[in-house]
Amino acid sequence: MNILNIFKRKSSRKVFVIGLDCADPKLVFEKWKDDLPNLRHLMESGIYGKLKSATPAITVPAWSSMLTSKDPGVLGFYGFRNRADYSYEKMTIAMGDKVREKRIWNYLSKAGLKSTVICVPQTYPVRPLNGHLISGFLTPNIKSDFTYPFSLKKEILSVEPDFVFDVKDFRTDDKDRLLDQIYTMTKKQFNVVDYMLKNKPWNFFMHVVMGVDRIHHAFWHFTDTEHFRYEAGNQYENAIRDYYIFIDQKIGEWLNQLDKHTSVLVVSDHGAKRMDGGICINEWLWRNGYLHFKNNPKKGQIRSFDEMEIDWSKTKAWGSGGYYGRLFLNVKDREPNGIIPPEEYENVRDELIEKLKAITNPEGENIGTRVFKPQDVYKSINNIPPDLIIYFGDLLWRSVGSMGYDGWHTYENDTGPDSCNHAEHGLFILSDPKNKKHNRMIEDAQLMDIAPTVLSIMGQKVPSDMQGKVIS
Ligand SMILES: [Zn+2]
């Protein structure tokens, strides 16, 4: 192959990725399809489908799993907060420096291709790449060094002097303030995307819109007729739909600016579904004899689990809250005051799995809880995973860690108002001008397929240790 051909191939390998954190396939492919002409156009000119998320289906680790094609066990983080060691208290936060595996742009940098990366989760603190990076949510504030190269920060702040990485307190009753903040954040980030598109060369471009996740959590019950808090004709009935339309219009603007050789990929890290309530995991463990306190919790006095004094000499298991439940066992010779003999470990886990799966709603109907053992869902396990990963009611119920309830069901959220949980399937839409597929729905795609698919479109070899496959 002569040099000119190599140059031609290189110059045509461009991929533009729009990440929509929490965007749900049912909303985009069905419910609001007719309201979203640009996303529909991408579907009609390409392939699309549900994208099975990581286990657990949450932002950290999901985006990094997508971009490395490695599962959370290999990555070694199972949420934002992870056990630092086998002590009871010490936790670490999975910031960007915890991602040890290569992401798409690391492979591209090595191949001499340029990336622009804007607001992708787990990119702070920033690390070098061939191209430009603006870090995403969990960046403390604009005083932080949030760009690579460092000099880019000045440019970004001249475009958007009050650039924001996330909204404050999205679990709030002040819906007007929040809605305003979500739009303000998104517009500022879109202005920066526009600036970067216009001013910096790239082969791979990626921006993640975090506002979709925030608006889902805060406004879901206003729009989902099956949510127990839904009231017909409420003033926020169309808030989520209107935000999707706002994003769709911006996507249309970007599509007009891209050259006809650029592949466009829209992805989400997980989907969204209504939240029916919370299962108080520690109340359940306590009431079933697995967890003991020095002073028993008092009904009506809600206290965080960290405030409780635990009697470790009798405790077999404890849990933590979040969109999914994490359960930890107190194992002899592993935890400081462990009591479960190692040879009993699997028996206790199996017993707990059966009991957790039998949990019902207050009406006595089984809620369809699913429970995973880390070694069954990960290729390998690094750092310290929960002993059990729990999807209460298949994620229609969240996990609540605090104590002081009148049982193990609650309809109030101990971390603030939130009416949406994550769903196991996100979405993808891929429009590849060199490989037109026209409105074809793909079954069985998963998060870890994204990195090999992008590398393949860009003419790169797919590393053999990637766990996903090329979607085609
Ligand atoms: Zn997310």
Short mmCIF file of C-alpha atoms and ligand atoms in Angstrom, two decimals:
data_model
loop_
_atom_site.label_atom_id
_atom_site.label_comp_id
_atom_site.label_asym_id
_atom_site.label_seq_id
_atom_site.Cartn_x
_atom_site.Cartn_y
_atom_site.Cartn_z
CA MET A 1 0.00 0.00 0.00
CA ASN A 2 1.44 3.36 -0.92
CA ILE A 3 1.63 6.32 1.42
CA LEU A 4 -1.27 8.12 -0.27
CA ASN A 5 -3.59 5.17 0.38
CA ILE A 6 -2.59 5.02 4.01
CA PHE A 7 -3.27 8.73 4.30
CA LYS A 8 -6.68 8.33 2.66
CA ARG A 9 -7.67 5.50 4.98
CA LYS A 10 -6.55 7.42 8.02
CA SER A 11 -8.36 10.58 7.02
CA SER A 12 -11.69 8.76 6.65
CA ARG A 13 -11.66 6.93 9.96
CA LYS A 14 -13.74 9.24 12.11
CA VAL A 15 -16.21 8.33 14.81
CA PHE A 16 -18.44 10.82 16.64
CA VAL A 17 -19.96 9.47 19.86
CA ILE A 18 -22.82 11.01 21.81
CA GLY A 19 -23.23 9.39 25.19
CA LEU A 20 -26.60 9.84 26.87
CA ASP A 21 -26.23 8.72 30.46
CA CYS A 22 -29.28 6.62 31.40
CA ALA A 23 -31.09 7.03 28.04
CA ASP A 24 -33.66 4.30 27.78
CA PRO A 25 -34.38 2.24 24.63
CA LYS A 26 -38.15 2.23 25.20
CA LEU A 27 -38.28 6.02 25.19
CA VAL A 28 -36.05 6.55 22.15
CA PHE A 29 -37.10 3.56 20.02
CA GLU A 30 -40.79 3.55 20.86
CA LYS A 31 -42.49 6.14 23.05
CA TRP A 32 -40.93 9.34 21.67
CA LYS A 33 -39.54 8.08 18.36
CA ASP A 34 -41.75 10.48 16.37
CA ASP A 35 -40.60 13.45 18.47
CA LEU A 36 -36.90 12.75 17.86
CA PRO A 37 -36.29 13.12 14.12
CA ASN A 38 -32.50 13.17 14.28
CA LEU A 39 -32.15 10.07 16.43
CA ARG A 40 -34.77 8.42 14.21
CA HIS A 41 -32.77 9.39 11.13
CA LEU A 42 -29.67 7.74 12.63
CA MET A 43 -31.69 4.59 13.36
CA GLU A 44 -33.10 4.56 9.83
CA SER A 45 -29.67 4.93 8.28
CA GLY A 46 -27.97 2.36 10.48
CA ILE A 47 -28.33 -0.25 13.17
CA TYR A 48 -29.64 0.08 16.69
CA GLY A 49 -30.71 -1.95 19.65
CA LYS A 50 -30.68 -2.48 23.36
CA LEU A 51 -27.26 -2.53 25.00
CA LYS A 52 -26.91 -4.79 28.02
CA SER A 53 -25.17 -2.85 30.75
CA ALA A 54 -22.47 -3.92 33.15
CA THR A 55 -23.31 -5.81 36.33
CA PRO A 56 -24.00 -3.62 38.25
CA ALA A 57 -25.85 -1.33 35.81
CA ILE A 58 -24.52 1.97 37.18
CA THR A 59 -22.53 4.87 35.76
CA VAL A 60 -19.31 3.85 37.50
CA PRO A 61 -18.28 1.22 36.36
CA ALA A 62 -20.49 1.16 33.21
CA TRP A 63 -18.85 3.87 31.05
CA SER A 64 -15.38 2.53 31.73
CA SER A 65 -16.53 -1.01 31.01
CA MET A 66 -17.89 0.24 27.67
CA LEU A 67 -14.71 2.12 26.76
CA THR A 68 -12.22 -0.57 27.83
CA SER A 69 -14.29 -3.64 26.90
CA LYS A 70 -13.50 -5.08 30.35
CA ASP A 71 -16.02 -6.10 33.00
CA PRO A 72 -16.15 -4.46 36.44
CA GLY A 73 -14.33 -7.40 38.05
CA VAL A 74 -11.38 -6.92 35.70
CA LEU A 75 -11.56 -3.14 36.21
CA GLY A 76 -11.68 -3.66 39.97
CA PHE A 77 -14.50 -1.28 40.91
CA TYR A 78 -18.14 -2.05 41.55
CA GLY A 79 -19.60 1.41 42.09
CA PHE A 80 -18.40 4.88 43.08
CA ARG A 81 -17.54 3.69 46.56
CA ASN A 82 -15.61 0.50 47.01
CA ARG A 83 -14.09 -1.29 49.97
CA ALA A 84 -10.43 -0.30 50.22
CA ASP A 85 -9.58 -3.40 52.24
CA TYR A 86 -11.36 -5.98 54.40
CA SER A 87 -11.79 -3.60 57.31
CA TYR A 88 -15.37 -2.49 58.00
CA GLU A 89 -15.05 1.21 57.27
CA LYS A 90 -12.31 2.03 54.81
CA MET A 91 -13.68 2.98 51.40
CA THR A 92 -12.17 4.42 48.24
CA ILE A 93 -13.85 6.43 45.49
CA ALA A 94 -13.34 5.17 41.94
CA MET A 95 -12.06 8.36 40.35
CA GLY A 96 -10.44 8.34 36.90
CA ASP A 97 -7.04 7.28 38.21
CA LYS A 98 -8.57 3.95 39.29
CA VAL A 99 -9.08 3.02 35.63
CA ARG A 100 -5.96 1.00 34.89
CA GLU A 101 -7.18 -0.61 31.66
CA LYS A 102 -6.78 1.23 28.34
CA ARG A 103 -9.79 3.12 27.01
CA ILE A 104 -10.54 3.64 23.33
CA TRP A 105 -8.52 6.87 23.15
CA ASN A 106 -5.44 5.22 24.65
CA TYR A 107 -5.35 2.72 21.78
CA LEU A 108 -6.00 5.50 19.25
CA SER A 109 -3.28 7.71 20.76
CA LYS A 110 -0.78 4.91 20.23
CA ALA A 111 -1.92 4.59 16.62
CA GLY A 112 -1.35 8.32 16.08
CA LEU A 113 -5.07 9.16 15.92
CA LYS A 114 -6.51 12.16 17.74
CA SER A 115 -9.35 12.11 20.26
CA THR A 116 -11.54 14.81 21.76
CA VAL A 117 -13.13 13.61 25.00
CA ILE A 118 -15.68 15.80 26.82
CA CYS A 119 -17.35 15.03 30.15
CA VAL A 120 -16.91 11.26 30.06
CA PRO A 121 -17.28 9.75 33.56
CA GLN A 122 -14.06 8.69 35.32
CA THR A 123 -11.77 11.06 33.44
CA TYR A 124 -10.78 13.17 36.44
CA PRO A 125 -7.95 13.50 37.39
CA VAL A 126 -7.02 13.95 33.75
CA ARG A 127 -4.32 11.94 32.06
CA PRO A 128 -2.46 12.60 28.80
CA LEU A 129 -3.78 11.47 25.42
CA ASN A 130 -3.17 12.37 21.80
CA GLY A 131 -5.80 15.08 21.56
CA HIS A 132 -7.93 16.98 24.05
CA LEU A 133 -9.86 16.04 27.14
CA ILE A 134 -12.27 17.90 29.43
CA SER A 135 -13.13 15.83 32.47
CA GLY A 136 -16.65 14.96 33.55
CA PHE A 137 -18.80 14.72 36.65
CA LEU A 138 -16.95 14.15 39.94
CA THR A 139 -14.54 16.89 38.87
CA PRO A 140 -14.53 19.10 41.99
CA ASN A 141 -14.93 22.51 40.25
CA ILE A 142 -13.48 24.79 37.59
CA LYS A 143 -10.49 25.58 39.80
CA SER A 144 -9.40 21.96 39.28
CA ASP A 145 -7.05 20.99 36.46
CA PHE A 146 -9.88 19.59 34.36
CA THR A 147 -8.34 19.64 30.88
CA TYR A 148 -5.63 17.96 28.90
CA PRO A 149 -3.54 19.71 27.83
CA PHE A 150 -3.55 22.08 30.78
CA SER A 151 -3.57 25.10 28.43
CA LEU A 152 -7.00 24.07 27.11
CA LYS A 153 -8.59 25.10 30.41
CA LYS A 154 -8.11 28.79 29.63
CA GLU A 155 -9.81 28.37 26.25
CA ILE A 156 -12.75 26.49 27.76
CA LEU A 157 -13.22 29.13 30.44
CA SER A 158 -13.18 31.85 27.80
CA VAL A 159 -16.01 30.04 26.00
CA GLU A 160 -17.92 29.20 29.21
CA PRO A 161 -16.58 31.11 32.25
CA ASP A 162 -18.93 29.20 34.59
CA PHE A 163 -18.55 25.77 33.06
CA VAL A 164 -20.24 23.06 35.17
CA PHE A 165 -19.63 19.33 35.42
CA ASP A 166 -22.89 18.30 37.09
CA VAL A 167 -26.01 19.73 38.71
CA LYS A 168 -26.06 20.21 42.46
CA ASP A 169 -28.44 18.12 44.59
CA PHE A 170 -30.53 16.47 41.91
CA ARG A 171 -32.51 14.71 44.64
CA THR A 172 -34.56 17.74 45.56
CA ASP A 173 -38.18 18.89 45.75
CA ASP A 174 -37.24 22.18 44.13
CA LYS A 175 -38.02 20.94 40.62
CA ASP A 176 -38.01 24.33 38.90
CA ARG A 177 -34.54 25.16 40.19
CA LEU A 178 -33.28 21.73 39.15
CA LEU A 179 -34.82 21.82 35.68
CA ASP A 180 -33.23 25.20 35.12
CA GLN A 181 -29.85 23.86 36.29
CA ILE A 182 -30.05 20.80 34.04
CA TYR A 183 -30.64 22.99 30.96
CA THR A 184 -27.99 25.49 31.99
CA MET A 185 -25.39 22.74 32.47
CA THR A 186 -26.29 21.06 29.20
CA LYS A 187 -26.17 24.29 27.18
CA LYS A 188 -22.77 25.20 28.60
CA GLN A 189 -21.42 21.75 27.79
CA PHE A 190 -22.95 21.87 24.29
CA ASN A 191 -21.27 25.25 23.68
CA VAL A 192 -17.96 23.67 24.60
CA VAL A 193 -18.68 20.72 22.28
CA ASP A 194 -19.39 23.23 19.48
CA TYR A 195 -16.14 25.05 20.21
CA MET A 196 -14.09 21.85 20.22
CA LEU A 197 -15.72 20.58 17.03
CA LYS A 198 -14.88 23.82 15.28
CA ASN A 199 -11.39 24.36 16.61
CA LYS A 200 -9.61 21.06 17.28
CA PRO A 201 -8.78 18.26 14.88
CA TRP A 202 -10.03 14.79 15.81
CA ASN A 203 -10.55 11.27 14.59
CA PHE A 204 -12.58 10.19 17.62
CA PHE A 205 -14.93 12.58 19.39
CA MET A 206 -17.00 11.72 22.45
CA HIS A 207 -19.27 13.70 24.73
CA VAL A 208 -21.45 12.31 27.51
CA VAL A 209 -24.66 14.16 28.42
CA MET A 210 -25.19 13.62 32.15
CA GLY A 211 -28.42 15.61 32.24
CA VAL A 212 -30.46 12.66 30.94
CA ASP A 213 -29.66 10.69 34.10
CA ARG A 214 -30.41 13.65 36.36
CA ILE A 215 -33.73 14.48 34.72
CA HIS A 216 -34.81 10.82 34.85
CA HIS A 217 -34.14 10.51 38.57
CA ALA A 218 -35.85 13.79 39.40
CA PHE A 219 -38.84 13.77 37.01
CA TRP A 220 -39.66 10.13 36.21
CA HIS A 221 -42.87 9.95 38.24
CA PHE A 222 -44.27 12.97 36.42
CA THR A 223 -44.24 11.14 33.12
CA ASP A 224 -44.50 7.39 33.79
CA THR A 225 -48.19 6.54 34.15
CA GLU A 226 -47.27 3.30 35.96
CA HIS A 227 -45.39 5.11 38.73
CA PHE A 228 -47.34 5.18 41.99
CA ARG A 229 -46.80 8.93 42.35
CA TYR A 230 -47.93 9.76 38.81
CA GLU A 231 -50.77 12.28 38.49
CA ALA A 232 -52.33 12.92 35.09
CA GLY A 233 -52.01 16.47 33.82
CA ASN A 234 -49.21 17.49 36.17
CA GLN A 235 -47.06 20.47 35.17
CA TYR A 236 -43.93 18.38 34.54
CA GLU A 237 -45.65 15.70 32.47
CA ASN A 238 -43.47 16.51 29.41
CA ALA A 239 -40.28 17.60 31.18
CA ILE A 240 -38.26 14.51 30.23
CA ARG A 241 -39.67 14.33 26.70
CA ASP A 242 -38.89 18.00 26.09
CA TYR A 243 -35.32 17.49 27.25
CA TYR A 244 -34.90 14.56 24.83
CA ILE A 245 -36.25 16.83 22.06
CA PHE A 246 -33.77 19.55 23.06
CA ILE A 247 -30.90 17.05 22.81
CA ASP A 248 -32.22 15.65 19.54
CA GLN A 249 -32.21 19.13 17.99
CA LYS A 250 -28.60 19.64 19.05
CA ILE A 251 -27.67 16.25 17.60
CA GLY A 252 -29.24 17.45 14.34
CA GLU A 253 -26.97 20.52 14.36
CA TRP A 254 -23.91 18.36 14.92
CA LEU A 255 -24.90 15.91 12.17
CA ASN A 256 -25.01 18.82 9.74
CA GLN A 257 -21.44 19.77 10.63
CA LEU A 258 -19.91 16.29 10.26
CA ASP A 259 -18.41 15.18 6.98
CA LYS A 260 -20.13 12.32 5.20
CA HIS A 261 -17.40 9.82 6.12
CA THR A 262 -17.94 10.16 9.85
CA SER A 263 -19.64 7.33 11.71
CA VAL A 264 -22.05 8.42 14.40
CA LEU A 265 -22.70 6.40 17.52
CA VAL A 266 -25.27 7.19 20.21
CA VAL A 267 -24.89 5.14 23.39
CA SER A 268 -26.14 4.94 26.93
CA ASP A 269 -24.50 3.19 29.87
CA HIS A 270 -27.76 1.77 31.26
CA GLY A 271 -31.47 2.45 30.92
CA ALA A 272 -34.12 3.74 33.28
CA LYS A 273 -37.26 2.37 34.88
CA ARG A 274 -39.74 3.47 37.52
CA MET A 275 -38.81 2.97 41.15
CA ASP A 276 -41.53 1.21 43.12
CA GLY A 277 -39.81 1.73 46.46
CA GLY A 278 -36.83 0.71 48.52
CA ILE A 279 -35.85 -2.50 50.26
CA CYS A 280 -34.04 -1.65 53.47
CA ILE A 281 -31.27 -4.19 53.18
CA ASN A 282 -29.90 -3.76 56.71
CA GLU A 283 -33.38 -3.82 58.27
CA TRP A 284 -33.96 -7.08 56.41
CA LEU A 285 -30.63 -8.56 57.55
CA TRP A 286 -31.26 -7.45 61.14
CA ARG A 287 -34.83 -8.77 61.24
CA ASN A 288 -33.63 -12.08 59.76
CA GLY A 289 -30.87 -12.54 62.32
CA TYR A 290 -27.82 -11.88 60.13
CA LEU A 291 -26.98 -8.45 61.55
CA HIS A 292 -26.76 -7.39 65.20
CA PHE A 293 -26.40 -3.98 66.83
CA LYS A 294 -25.12 -3.02 70.26
CA ASN A 295 -28.24 -0.86 70.66
CA ASN A 296 -31.26 -1.87 68.65
CA PRO A 297 -32.57 0.66 66.13
CA LYS A 298 -35.66 2.62 67.08
CA LYS A 299 -38.67 2.75 64.79
CA GLY A 300 -39.09 6.20 63.30
CA GLN A 301 -35.54 7.28 64.11
CA ILE A 302 -33.90 7.00 60.71
CA ARG A 303 -30.15 6.68 61.05
CA SER A 304 -27.49 6.03 58.45
CA PHE A 305 -25.80 2.66 58.74
CA ASP A 306 -22.47 4.37 59.49
CA GLU A 307 -23.97 5.85 62.67
CA MET A 308 -25.00 2.44 64.02
CA GLU A 309 -22.86 0.49 66.46
CA ILE A 310 -22.59 -2.99 65.10
CA ASP A 311 -21.99 -6.06 67.20
CA TRP A 312 -19.54 -7.76 64.87
CA SER A 313 -19.17 -10.76 67.17
CA LYS A 314 -22.67 -11.88 66.15
CA THR A 315 -23.00 -10.32 62.69
CA LYS A 316 -22.83 -12.49 59.58
CA ALA A 317 -23.76 -9.92 56.92
CA TRP A 318 -24.32 -6.23 56.26
CA GLY A 319 -25.32 -4.27 53.21
CA SER A 320 -25.26 -0.91 51.55
CA GLY A 321 -27.78 1.18 49.70
CA GLY A 322 -27.87 2.46 46.15
CA TYR A 323 -29.65 1.63 42.91
CA TYR A 324 -28.54 -1.94 43.49
CA GLY A 325 -27.85 -3.72 46.77
CA ARG A 326 -24.42 -4.76 47.94
CA LEU A 327 -24.11 -7.40 50.58
CA PHE A 328 -20.93 -8.19 52.50
CA LEU A 329 -20.22 -11.21 54.64
CA ASN A 330 -18.29 -11.17 57.90
CA VAL A 331 -15.83 -13.99 57.25
CA LYS A 332 -13.42 -15.42 59.80
CA ASP A 333 -9.75 -14.67 58.98
CA ARG A 334 -10.89 -12.15 56.34
CA GLU A 335 -12.77 -9.38 58.20
CA PRO A 336 -11.23 -8.12 61.49
CA ASN A 337 -13.97 -9.74 63.62
CA GLY A 338 -15.18 -12.29 61.10
CA ILE A 339 -17.42 -15.11 62.33
CA ILE A 340 -18.38 -17.15 59.23
CA PRO A 341 -15.88 -20.03 58.91
CA PRO A 342 -14.41 -19.94 55.37
CA GLU A 343 -15.76 -23.45 54.70
CA GLU A 344 -19.28 -22.15 55.45
CA TYR A 345 -18.96 -19.14 53.15
CA GLU A 346 -20.69 -20.65 50.10
CA ASN A 347 -23.47 -22.16 52.18
CA VAL A 348 -24.25 -18.82 53.81
CA ARG A 349 -24.18 -17.08 50.43
CA ASP A 350 -26.51 -19.65 48.87
CA GLU A 351 -28.88 -19.45 51.83
CA LEU A 352 -28.96 -15.65 51.55
CA ILE A 353 -29.57 -15.79 47.80
CA GLU A 354 -32.63 -18.00 48.30
CA LYS A 355 -34.03 -15.74 51.03
CA LEU A 356 -33.35 -12.53 49.09
CA LYS A 357 -35.09 -13.95 46.02
CA ALA A 358 -38.13 -14.71 48.16
CA ILE A 359 -38.60 -11.07 49.24
CA THR A 360 -42.12 -9.81 48.50
CA ASN A 361 -43.78 -6.41 48.32
CA PRO A 362 -45.96 -5.38 51.28
CA GLU A 363 -48.90 -7.13 49.58
CA GLY A 364 -47.03 -10.43 49.74
CA GLU A 365 -46.25 -10.73 46.03
CA ASN A 366 -42.76 -11.82 45.01
CA ILE A 367 -40.89 -8.87 43.44
CA GLY A 368 -38.51 -10.89 41.25
CA THR A 369 -35.20 -10.07 42.92
CA ARG A 370 -32.05 -11.24 41.13
CA VAL A 371 -28.80 -11.94 42.93
CA PHE A 372 -25.32 -12.35 41.44
CA LYS A 373 -22.12 -13.87 42.80
CA PRO A 374 -19.11 -11.89 41.51
CA GLN A 375 -17.29 -14.99 40.26
CA ASP A 376 -20.30 -15.93 38.11
CA VAL A 377 -20.42 -12.59 36.26
CA TYR A 378 -16.77 -11.50 35.99
CA LYS A 379 -13.88 -12.88 33.98
CA SER A 380 -11.54 -12.13 36.88
CA ILE A 381 -11.87 -10.25 40.15
CA ASN A 382 -9.66 -7.38 41.26
CA ASN A 383 -9.85 -5.42 44.50
CA ILE A 384 -12.83 -6.17 46.75
CA PRO A 385 -16.26 -6.81 45.25
CA PRO A 386 -19.43 -7.18 47.33
CA ASP A 387 -20.04 -10.82 48.26
CA LEU A 388 -23.45 -10.52 46.62
CA ILE A 389 -24.80 -8.08 44.05
CA ILE A 390 -28.57 -7.64 44.37
CA TYR A 391 -31.15 -6.28 41.92
CA PHE A 392 -34.17 -5.89 44.20
CA GLY A 393 -37.32 -6.48 42.17
CA ASP A 394 -35.15 -6.62 39.05
CA LEU A 395 -34.22 -2.98 39.79
CA LEU A 396 -37.80 -1.77 40.30
CA TRP A 397 -36.77 -1.41 43.95
CA ARG A 398 -33.63 0.30 45.18
CA SER A 399 -31.50 -0.73 48.12
CA VAL A 400 -31.73 1.42 51.24
CA GLY A 401 -28.89 1.17 53.75
CA SER A 402 -30.24 3.20 56.67
CA MET A 403 -32.07 1.87 59.75
CA GLY A 404 -35.12 2.85 61.83
CA TYR A 405 -37.97 1.73 59.56
CA ASP A 406 -41.14 -0.12 60.37
CA GLY A 407 -40.08 -3.17 58.35
CA TRP A 408 -37.94 -3.52 55.26
CA HIS A 409 -40.09 -1.65 52.75
CA THR A 410 -39.99 2.08 52.31
CA TYR A 411 -41.45 4.58 49.87
CA GLU A 412 -39.26 7.45 51.01
CA ASN A 413 -35.72 7.70 49.73
CA ASP A 414 -33.12 8.19 52.47
CA THR A 415 -30.89 10.09 50.06
CA GLY A 416 -33.62 12.46 48.79
CA PRO A 417 -36.48 12.33 46.27
CA ASP A 418 -35.73 9.97 43.38
CA SER A 419 -38.39 8.18 41.35
CA CYS A 420 -36.32 6.30 38.78
CA ASN A 421 -34.00 3.36 39.05
CA HIS A 422 -31.54 2.12 36.48
CA ALA A 423 -32.61 -0.51 33.99
CA GLU A 424 -30.30 -3.25 32.85
CA HIS A 425 -30.45 -2.28 29.17
CA GLY A 426 -29.20 0.97 27.73
CA LEU A 427 -29.21 1.62 23.99
CA PHE A 428 -27.01 2.13 20.98
CA ILE A 429 -27.57 3.60 17.52
CA LEU A 430 -24.77 3.30 14.96
CA SER A 431 -24.82 5.02 11.61
CA ASP A 432 -21.72 4.05 9.64
CA PRO A 433 -21.65 5.69 6.19
CA LYS A 434 -19.30 3.02 4.87
CA ASN A 435 -21.53 0.21 6.01
CA LYS A 436 -25.15 1.33 5.60
CA LYS A 437 -27.56 -1.07 7.22
CA HIS A 438 -30.86 0.84 7.15
CA ASN A 439 -33.05 0.51 10.14
CA ARG A 440 -31.87 -2.86 11.35
CA MET A 441 -32.44 -3.80 14.96
CA ILE A 442 -29.63 -5.79 16.54
CA GLU A 443 -30.31 -8.25 19.36
CA ASP A 444 -27.90 -9.18 22.14
CA ALA A 445 -25.47 -6.26 21.97
CA GLN A 446 -23.74 -5.39 25.21
CA LEU A 447 -21.71 -2.52 26.66
CA MET A 448 -18.34 -4.19 26.12
CA ASP A 449 -19.05 -4.47 22.37
CA ILE A 450 -18.68 -0.70 21.94
CA ALA A 451 -14.87 -0.40 22.20
CA PRO A 452 -14.13 -3.18 19.67
CA THR A 453 -16.84 -1.79 17.35
CA VAL A 454 -15.31 1.70 17.39
CA LEU A 455 -11.75 0.42 16.93
CA SER A 456 -12.90 -1.76 14.06
CA ILE A 457 -14.64 1.14 12.27
CA MET A 458 -11.45 3.16 12.68
CA GLY A 459 -9.41 0.44 11.03
CA GLN A 460 -7.69 -0.62 14.22
CA LYS A 461 -6.93 -4.14 15.34
CA VAL A 462 -9.24 -5.27 18.16
CA PRO A 463 -7.06 -6.33 21.11
CA SER A 464 -7.57 -10.01 21.92
CA ASP A 465 -8.23 -9.34 25.62
CA MET A 466 -11.28 -7.19 24.92
CA GLN A 467 -14.34 -9.01 26.23
CA GLY A 468 -16.85 -7.71 23.70
CA LYS A 469 -17.32 -8.33 19.99
CA VAL A 470 -17.69 -6.06 16.97
CA ILE A 471 -21.37 -5.20 16.43
CA SER A 472 -22.34 -5.56 12.77
ZN ZN B 1 -25.25 6.33 34.24
#
